[in-house]
Short mmCIF file of C-alpha atoms in Angstrom, two decimals:
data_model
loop_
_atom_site.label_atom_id
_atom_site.label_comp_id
_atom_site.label_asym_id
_atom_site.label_seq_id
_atom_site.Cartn_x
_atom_site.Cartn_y
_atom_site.Cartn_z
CA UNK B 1 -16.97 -1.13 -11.90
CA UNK B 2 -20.39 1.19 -12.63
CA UNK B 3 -21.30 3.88 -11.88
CA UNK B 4 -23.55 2.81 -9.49
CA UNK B 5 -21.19 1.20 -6.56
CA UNK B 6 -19.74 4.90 -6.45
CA UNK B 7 -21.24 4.88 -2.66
CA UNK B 8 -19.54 1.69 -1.56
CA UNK B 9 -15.84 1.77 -0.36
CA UNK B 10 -12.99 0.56 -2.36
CA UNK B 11 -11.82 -1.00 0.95
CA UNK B 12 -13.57 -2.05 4.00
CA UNK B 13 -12.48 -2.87 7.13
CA UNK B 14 -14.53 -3.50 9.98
CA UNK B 15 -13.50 -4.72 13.32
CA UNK B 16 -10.46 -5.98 12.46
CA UNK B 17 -8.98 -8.11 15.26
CA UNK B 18 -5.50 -10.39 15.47
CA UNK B 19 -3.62 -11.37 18.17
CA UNK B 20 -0.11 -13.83 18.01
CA UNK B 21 -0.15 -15.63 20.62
CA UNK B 22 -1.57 -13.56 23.86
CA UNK B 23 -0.48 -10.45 22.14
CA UNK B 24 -3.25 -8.37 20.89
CA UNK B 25 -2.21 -6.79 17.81
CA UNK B 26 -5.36 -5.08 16.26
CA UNK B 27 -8.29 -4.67 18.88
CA UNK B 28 -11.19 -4.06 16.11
CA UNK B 29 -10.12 -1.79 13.64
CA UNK B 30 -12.76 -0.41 11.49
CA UNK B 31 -11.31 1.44 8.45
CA UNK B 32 -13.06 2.58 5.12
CA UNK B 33 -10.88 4.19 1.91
CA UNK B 34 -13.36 5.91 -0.84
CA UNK B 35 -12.48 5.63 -4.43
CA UNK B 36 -9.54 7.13 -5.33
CA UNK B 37 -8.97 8.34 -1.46
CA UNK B 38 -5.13 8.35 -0.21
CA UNK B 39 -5.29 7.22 3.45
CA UNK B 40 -2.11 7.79 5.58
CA UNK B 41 -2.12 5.37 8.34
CA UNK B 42 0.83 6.85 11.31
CA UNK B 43 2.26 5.49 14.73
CA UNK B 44 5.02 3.94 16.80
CA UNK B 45 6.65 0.81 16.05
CA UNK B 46 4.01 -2.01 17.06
CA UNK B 47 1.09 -0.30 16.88
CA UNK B 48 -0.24 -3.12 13.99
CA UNK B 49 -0.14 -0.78 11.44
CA UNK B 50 1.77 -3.17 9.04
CA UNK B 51 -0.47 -6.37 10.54
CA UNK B 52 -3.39 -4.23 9.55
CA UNK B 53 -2.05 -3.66 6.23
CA UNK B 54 -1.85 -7.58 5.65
CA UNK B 55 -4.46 -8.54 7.01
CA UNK B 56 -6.26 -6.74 4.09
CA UNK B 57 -5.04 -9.13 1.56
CA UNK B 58 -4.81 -11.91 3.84
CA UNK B 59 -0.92 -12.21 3.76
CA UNK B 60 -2.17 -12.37 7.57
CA UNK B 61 -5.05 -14.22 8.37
CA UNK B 62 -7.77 -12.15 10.78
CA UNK B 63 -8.97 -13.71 13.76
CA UNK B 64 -12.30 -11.79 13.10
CA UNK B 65 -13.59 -9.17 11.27
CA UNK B 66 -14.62 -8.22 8.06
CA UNK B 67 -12.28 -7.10 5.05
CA UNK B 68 -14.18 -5.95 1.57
CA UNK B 69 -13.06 -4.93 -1.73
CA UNK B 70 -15.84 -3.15 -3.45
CA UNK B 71 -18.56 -4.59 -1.10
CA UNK B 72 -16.89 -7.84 -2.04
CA UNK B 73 -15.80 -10.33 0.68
CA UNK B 74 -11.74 -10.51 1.28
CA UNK B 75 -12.60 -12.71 4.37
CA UNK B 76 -14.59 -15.88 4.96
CA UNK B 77 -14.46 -19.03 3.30
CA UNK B 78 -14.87 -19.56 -0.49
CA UNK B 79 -13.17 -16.64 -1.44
CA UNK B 80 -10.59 -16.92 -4.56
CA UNK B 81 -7.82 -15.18 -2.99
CA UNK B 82 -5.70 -15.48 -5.82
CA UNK B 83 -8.45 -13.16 -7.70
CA UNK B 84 -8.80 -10.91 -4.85
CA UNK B 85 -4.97 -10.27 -4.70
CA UNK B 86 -4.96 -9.14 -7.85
CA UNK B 87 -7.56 -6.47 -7.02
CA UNK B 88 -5.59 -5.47 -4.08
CA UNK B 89 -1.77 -4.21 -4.91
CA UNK B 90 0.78 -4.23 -2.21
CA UNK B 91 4.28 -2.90 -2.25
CA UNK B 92 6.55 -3.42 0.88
CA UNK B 93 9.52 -2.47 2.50
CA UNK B 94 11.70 -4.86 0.83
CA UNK B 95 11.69 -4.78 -3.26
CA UNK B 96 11.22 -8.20 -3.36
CA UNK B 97 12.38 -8.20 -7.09
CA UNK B 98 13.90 -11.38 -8.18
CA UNK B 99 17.44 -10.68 -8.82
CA UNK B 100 17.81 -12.75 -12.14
CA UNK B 101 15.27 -11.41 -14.00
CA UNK B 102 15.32 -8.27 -15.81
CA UNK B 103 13.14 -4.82 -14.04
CA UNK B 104 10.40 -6.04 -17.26
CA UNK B 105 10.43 -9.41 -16.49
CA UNK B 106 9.78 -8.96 -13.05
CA UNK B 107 6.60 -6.83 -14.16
CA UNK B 108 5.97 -9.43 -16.80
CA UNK B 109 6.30 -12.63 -14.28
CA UNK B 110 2.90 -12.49 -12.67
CA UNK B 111 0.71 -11.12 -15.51
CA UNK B 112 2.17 -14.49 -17.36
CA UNK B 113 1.60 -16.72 -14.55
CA UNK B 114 -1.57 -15.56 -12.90
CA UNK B 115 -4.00 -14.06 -15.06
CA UNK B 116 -2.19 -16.16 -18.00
CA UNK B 117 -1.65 -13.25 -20.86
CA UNK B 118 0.14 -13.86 -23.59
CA UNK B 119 3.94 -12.99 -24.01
CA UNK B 120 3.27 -9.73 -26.20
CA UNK B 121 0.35 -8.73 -24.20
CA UNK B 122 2.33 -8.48 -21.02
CA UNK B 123 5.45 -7.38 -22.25
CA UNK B 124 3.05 -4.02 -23.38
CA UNK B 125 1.61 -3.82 -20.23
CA UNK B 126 4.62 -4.11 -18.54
CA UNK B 127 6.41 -1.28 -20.18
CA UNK B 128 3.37 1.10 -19.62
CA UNK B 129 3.91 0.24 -16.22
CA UNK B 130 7.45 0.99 -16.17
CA UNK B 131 6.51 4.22 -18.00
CA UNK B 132 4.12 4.99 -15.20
CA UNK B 133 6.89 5.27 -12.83
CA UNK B 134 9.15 6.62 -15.18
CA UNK B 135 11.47 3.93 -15.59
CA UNK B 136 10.77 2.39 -19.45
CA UNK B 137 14.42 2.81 -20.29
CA UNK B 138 15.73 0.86 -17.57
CA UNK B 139 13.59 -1.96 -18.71
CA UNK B 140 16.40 -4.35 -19.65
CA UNK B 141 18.36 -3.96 -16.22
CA UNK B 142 18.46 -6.63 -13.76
CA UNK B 143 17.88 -4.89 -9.83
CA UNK B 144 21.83 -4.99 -8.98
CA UNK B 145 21.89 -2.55 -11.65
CA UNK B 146 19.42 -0.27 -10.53
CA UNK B 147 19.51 2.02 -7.52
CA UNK B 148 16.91 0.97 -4.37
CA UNK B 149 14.74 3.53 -5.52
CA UNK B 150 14.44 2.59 -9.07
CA UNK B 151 14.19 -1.23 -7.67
CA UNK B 152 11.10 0.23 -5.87
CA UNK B 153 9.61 1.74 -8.60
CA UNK B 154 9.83 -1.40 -10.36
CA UNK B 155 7.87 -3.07 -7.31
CA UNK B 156 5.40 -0.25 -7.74
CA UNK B 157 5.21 -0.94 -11.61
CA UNK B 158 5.08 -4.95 -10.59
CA UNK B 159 1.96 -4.13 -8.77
CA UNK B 160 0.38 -1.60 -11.06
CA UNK B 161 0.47 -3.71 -14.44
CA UNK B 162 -2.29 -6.34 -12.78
CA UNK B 163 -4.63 -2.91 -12.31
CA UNK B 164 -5.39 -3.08 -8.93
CA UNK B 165 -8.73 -1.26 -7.66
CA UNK B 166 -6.42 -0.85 -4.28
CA UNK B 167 -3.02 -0.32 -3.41
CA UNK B 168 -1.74 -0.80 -0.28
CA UNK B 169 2.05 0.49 0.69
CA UNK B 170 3.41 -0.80 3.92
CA UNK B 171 6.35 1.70 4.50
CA UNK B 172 7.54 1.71 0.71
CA UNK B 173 10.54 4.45 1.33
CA UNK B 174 11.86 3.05 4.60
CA UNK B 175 14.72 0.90 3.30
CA UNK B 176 15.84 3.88 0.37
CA UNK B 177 18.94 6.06 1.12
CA UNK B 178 16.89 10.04 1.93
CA UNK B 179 17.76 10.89 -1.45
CA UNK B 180 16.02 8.26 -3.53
CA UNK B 181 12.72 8.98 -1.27
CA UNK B 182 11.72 11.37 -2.92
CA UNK B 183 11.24 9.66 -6.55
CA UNK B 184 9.17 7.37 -5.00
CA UNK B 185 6.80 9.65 -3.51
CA UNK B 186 6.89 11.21 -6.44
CA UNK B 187 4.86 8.32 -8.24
CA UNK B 188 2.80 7.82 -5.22
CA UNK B 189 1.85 11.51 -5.96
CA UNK B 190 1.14 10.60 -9.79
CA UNK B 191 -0.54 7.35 -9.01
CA UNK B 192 -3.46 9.72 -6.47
CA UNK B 193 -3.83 12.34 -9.41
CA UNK B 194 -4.14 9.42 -11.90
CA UNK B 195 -7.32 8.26 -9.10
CA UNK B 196 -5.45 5.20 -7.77
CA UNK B 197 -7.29 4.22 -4.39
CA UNK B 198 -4.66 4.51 -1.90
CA UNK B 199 -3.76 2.61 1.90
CA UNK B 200 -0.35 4.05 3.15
CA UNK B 201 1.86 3.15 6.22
CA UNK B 202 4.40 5.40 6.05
CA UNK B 203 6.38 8.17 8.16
CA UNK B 204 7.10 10.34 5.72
CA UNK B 205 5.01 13.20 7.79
CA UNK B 206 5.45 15.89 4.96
CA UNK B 207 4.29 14.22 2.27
CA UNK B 208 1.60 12.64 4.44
CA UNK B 209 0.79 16.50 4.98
CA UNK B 210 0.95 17.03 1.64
CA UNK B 211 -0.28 14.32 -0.04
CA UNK B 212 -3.19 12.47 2.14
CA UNK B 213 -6.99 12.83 1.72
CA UNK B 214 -6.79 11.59 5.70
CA UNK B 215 -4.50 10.70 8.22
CA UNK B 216 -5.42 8.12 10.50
CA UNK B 217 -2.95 7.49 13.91
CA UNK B 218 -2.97 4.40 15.27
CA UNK B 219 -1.16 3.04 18.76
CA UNK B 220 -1.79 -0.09 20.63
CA UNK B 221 -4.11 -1.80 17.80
CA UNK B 222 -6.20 0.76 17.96
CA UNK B 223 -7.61 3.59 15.86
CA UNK B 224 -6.89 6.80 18.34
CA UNK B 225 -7.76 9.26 16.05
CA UNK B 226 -8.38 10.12 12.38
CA UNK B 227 -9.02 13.54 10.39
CA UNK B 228 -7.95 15.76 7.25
CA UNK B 229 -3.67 15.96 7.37
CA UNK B 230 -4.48 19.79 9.27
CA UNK B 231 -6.26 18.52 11.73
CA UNK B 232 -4.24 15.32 12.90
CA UNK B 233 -1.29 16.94 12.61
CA UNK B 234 -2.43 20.58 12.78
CA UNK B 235 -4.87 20.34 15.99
CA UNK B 236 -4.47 16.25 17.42
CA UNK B 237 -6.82 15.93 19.82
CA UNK B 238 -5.38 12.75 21.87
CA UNK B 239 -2.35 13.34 24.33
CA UNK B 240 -0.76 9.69 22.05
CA UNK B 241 -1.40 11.68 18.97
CA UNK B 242 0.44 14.86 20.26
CA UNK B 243 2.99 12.95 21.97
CA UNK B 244 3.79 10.79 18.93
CA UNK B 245 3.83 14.19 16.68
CA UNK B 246 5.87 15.84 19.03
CA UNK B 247 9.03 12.73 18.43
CA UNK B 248 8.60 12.30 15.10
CA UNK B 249 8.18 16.55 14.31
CA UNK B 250 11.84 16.55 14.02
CA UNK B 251 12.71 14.39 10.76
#
């Protein structure tokens, strides 16, 4: 990273389109995240939100479109995805920790295996990930011994000891009991003041209030509308946007 690429987007997407099948999930999306930008992406079940969100590290494969990381090509042939997925974090719904190893080791696992560091090296960077999200004395526990939203902090830790330049959360606090949300958010918060470049599918409306540099709402696999958190949820100007607002006001 130099100074100089300060002008290109961490991410880049640019009419994004996938269908399954003869459903048409994402009809050209076009979607750009500055450095160190937290971008809240909102709307209904099925509006390829999460499809969006994979796409972008190719967990999904595009139909067309263009996906960058820096200027650099996500998409296309020839591209080492393996290299580009470490440049691109992604924490999910599910933890997807692996149950026999310890909350370190599951930090440690692909630093060892993918970029091949050394035992020492990784074990450090694994517990100044778990310090990140404030859980270096739980380091030793395996995840039936640690609440779900310590077992998502570890996921968050997981993805933050490779040093992504993105980090992508595809509705990281749905599967926590309402009082663990909040710890999680919490290091989401921590992660944007640290400058962490930020994609978020979430409903968590406050925080996305609170939180986001933008708000983008999305229904039908399309972009409807997009804007600072006052004005999407302040002023929407689409009838979906209001009408999606006006259900989800309530939680």
């Amino acid at each position: 990273m130099t100074a100089g690429d300060a002008a290109v987007p961490s991410l880049e997407v640019r009419d994004l389109h996938k269908s399954f099948g003869a459903l048409e999930v994402l009809k050209g999306i076009d979607i750009a995240v500055e450095h160190s930008e937290m971008v809240f992406v909102l709307g209904p079940s099925g509006s390829g939100k999460s499809t969006m969100l994979r796409c972008c590290n190719r967990l999904e494969e595009p139909d067309s479109g263009d996906i960058l990381v820096r200027g650099d090509p996500v998409t296309g042939k020839g591209v080492n995805l393996n290299a580009i997925r470490q440049r691109i974090g992604m924490v999910f719904q599910a933890f997807n920790l692996y149950p026999h190893l310890t909350a370190q080791k599951n930090v440690t696992l692909a630093l060892r295996k993918v970029q091949k560091m050394p035992r020492r090296e990784a074990d450090e960077r694994a517990m100044a990930a778990l310090s990140q999200v404030g859980l270096a004395e739980k380091a030793a526990s395996h995840p039936a011994e640690l609440s779900g939203g310590q077992q998502q902090r570890v996921a968050i830790a997981r993805a933050l000891a490779l040093e992504p330049e993105v980090m992508l959360f595809d509705e990281p606090t749905s599967a926590l009991d309402p009082e663990l949300v909040g710890d999680v958010l919490e290091v989401m918060r921590d992660m944007k003041k640290a400058g962490m470049t930020m994609l978020v599918v979430s409903h968590e409306m406050k925080f996305a209030r609170d939180a986001a540099d933008r708000v983008i709402f999305m229904d039908k696999g399309a972009i409807v509308e997009q804007g600072s958190p006052d004005q999407v949820f302040g002023a929407p100007e689409h009838e979906r946007t209001k009408a999606f607002l006006s259900r989800v006001s309530d939680h």
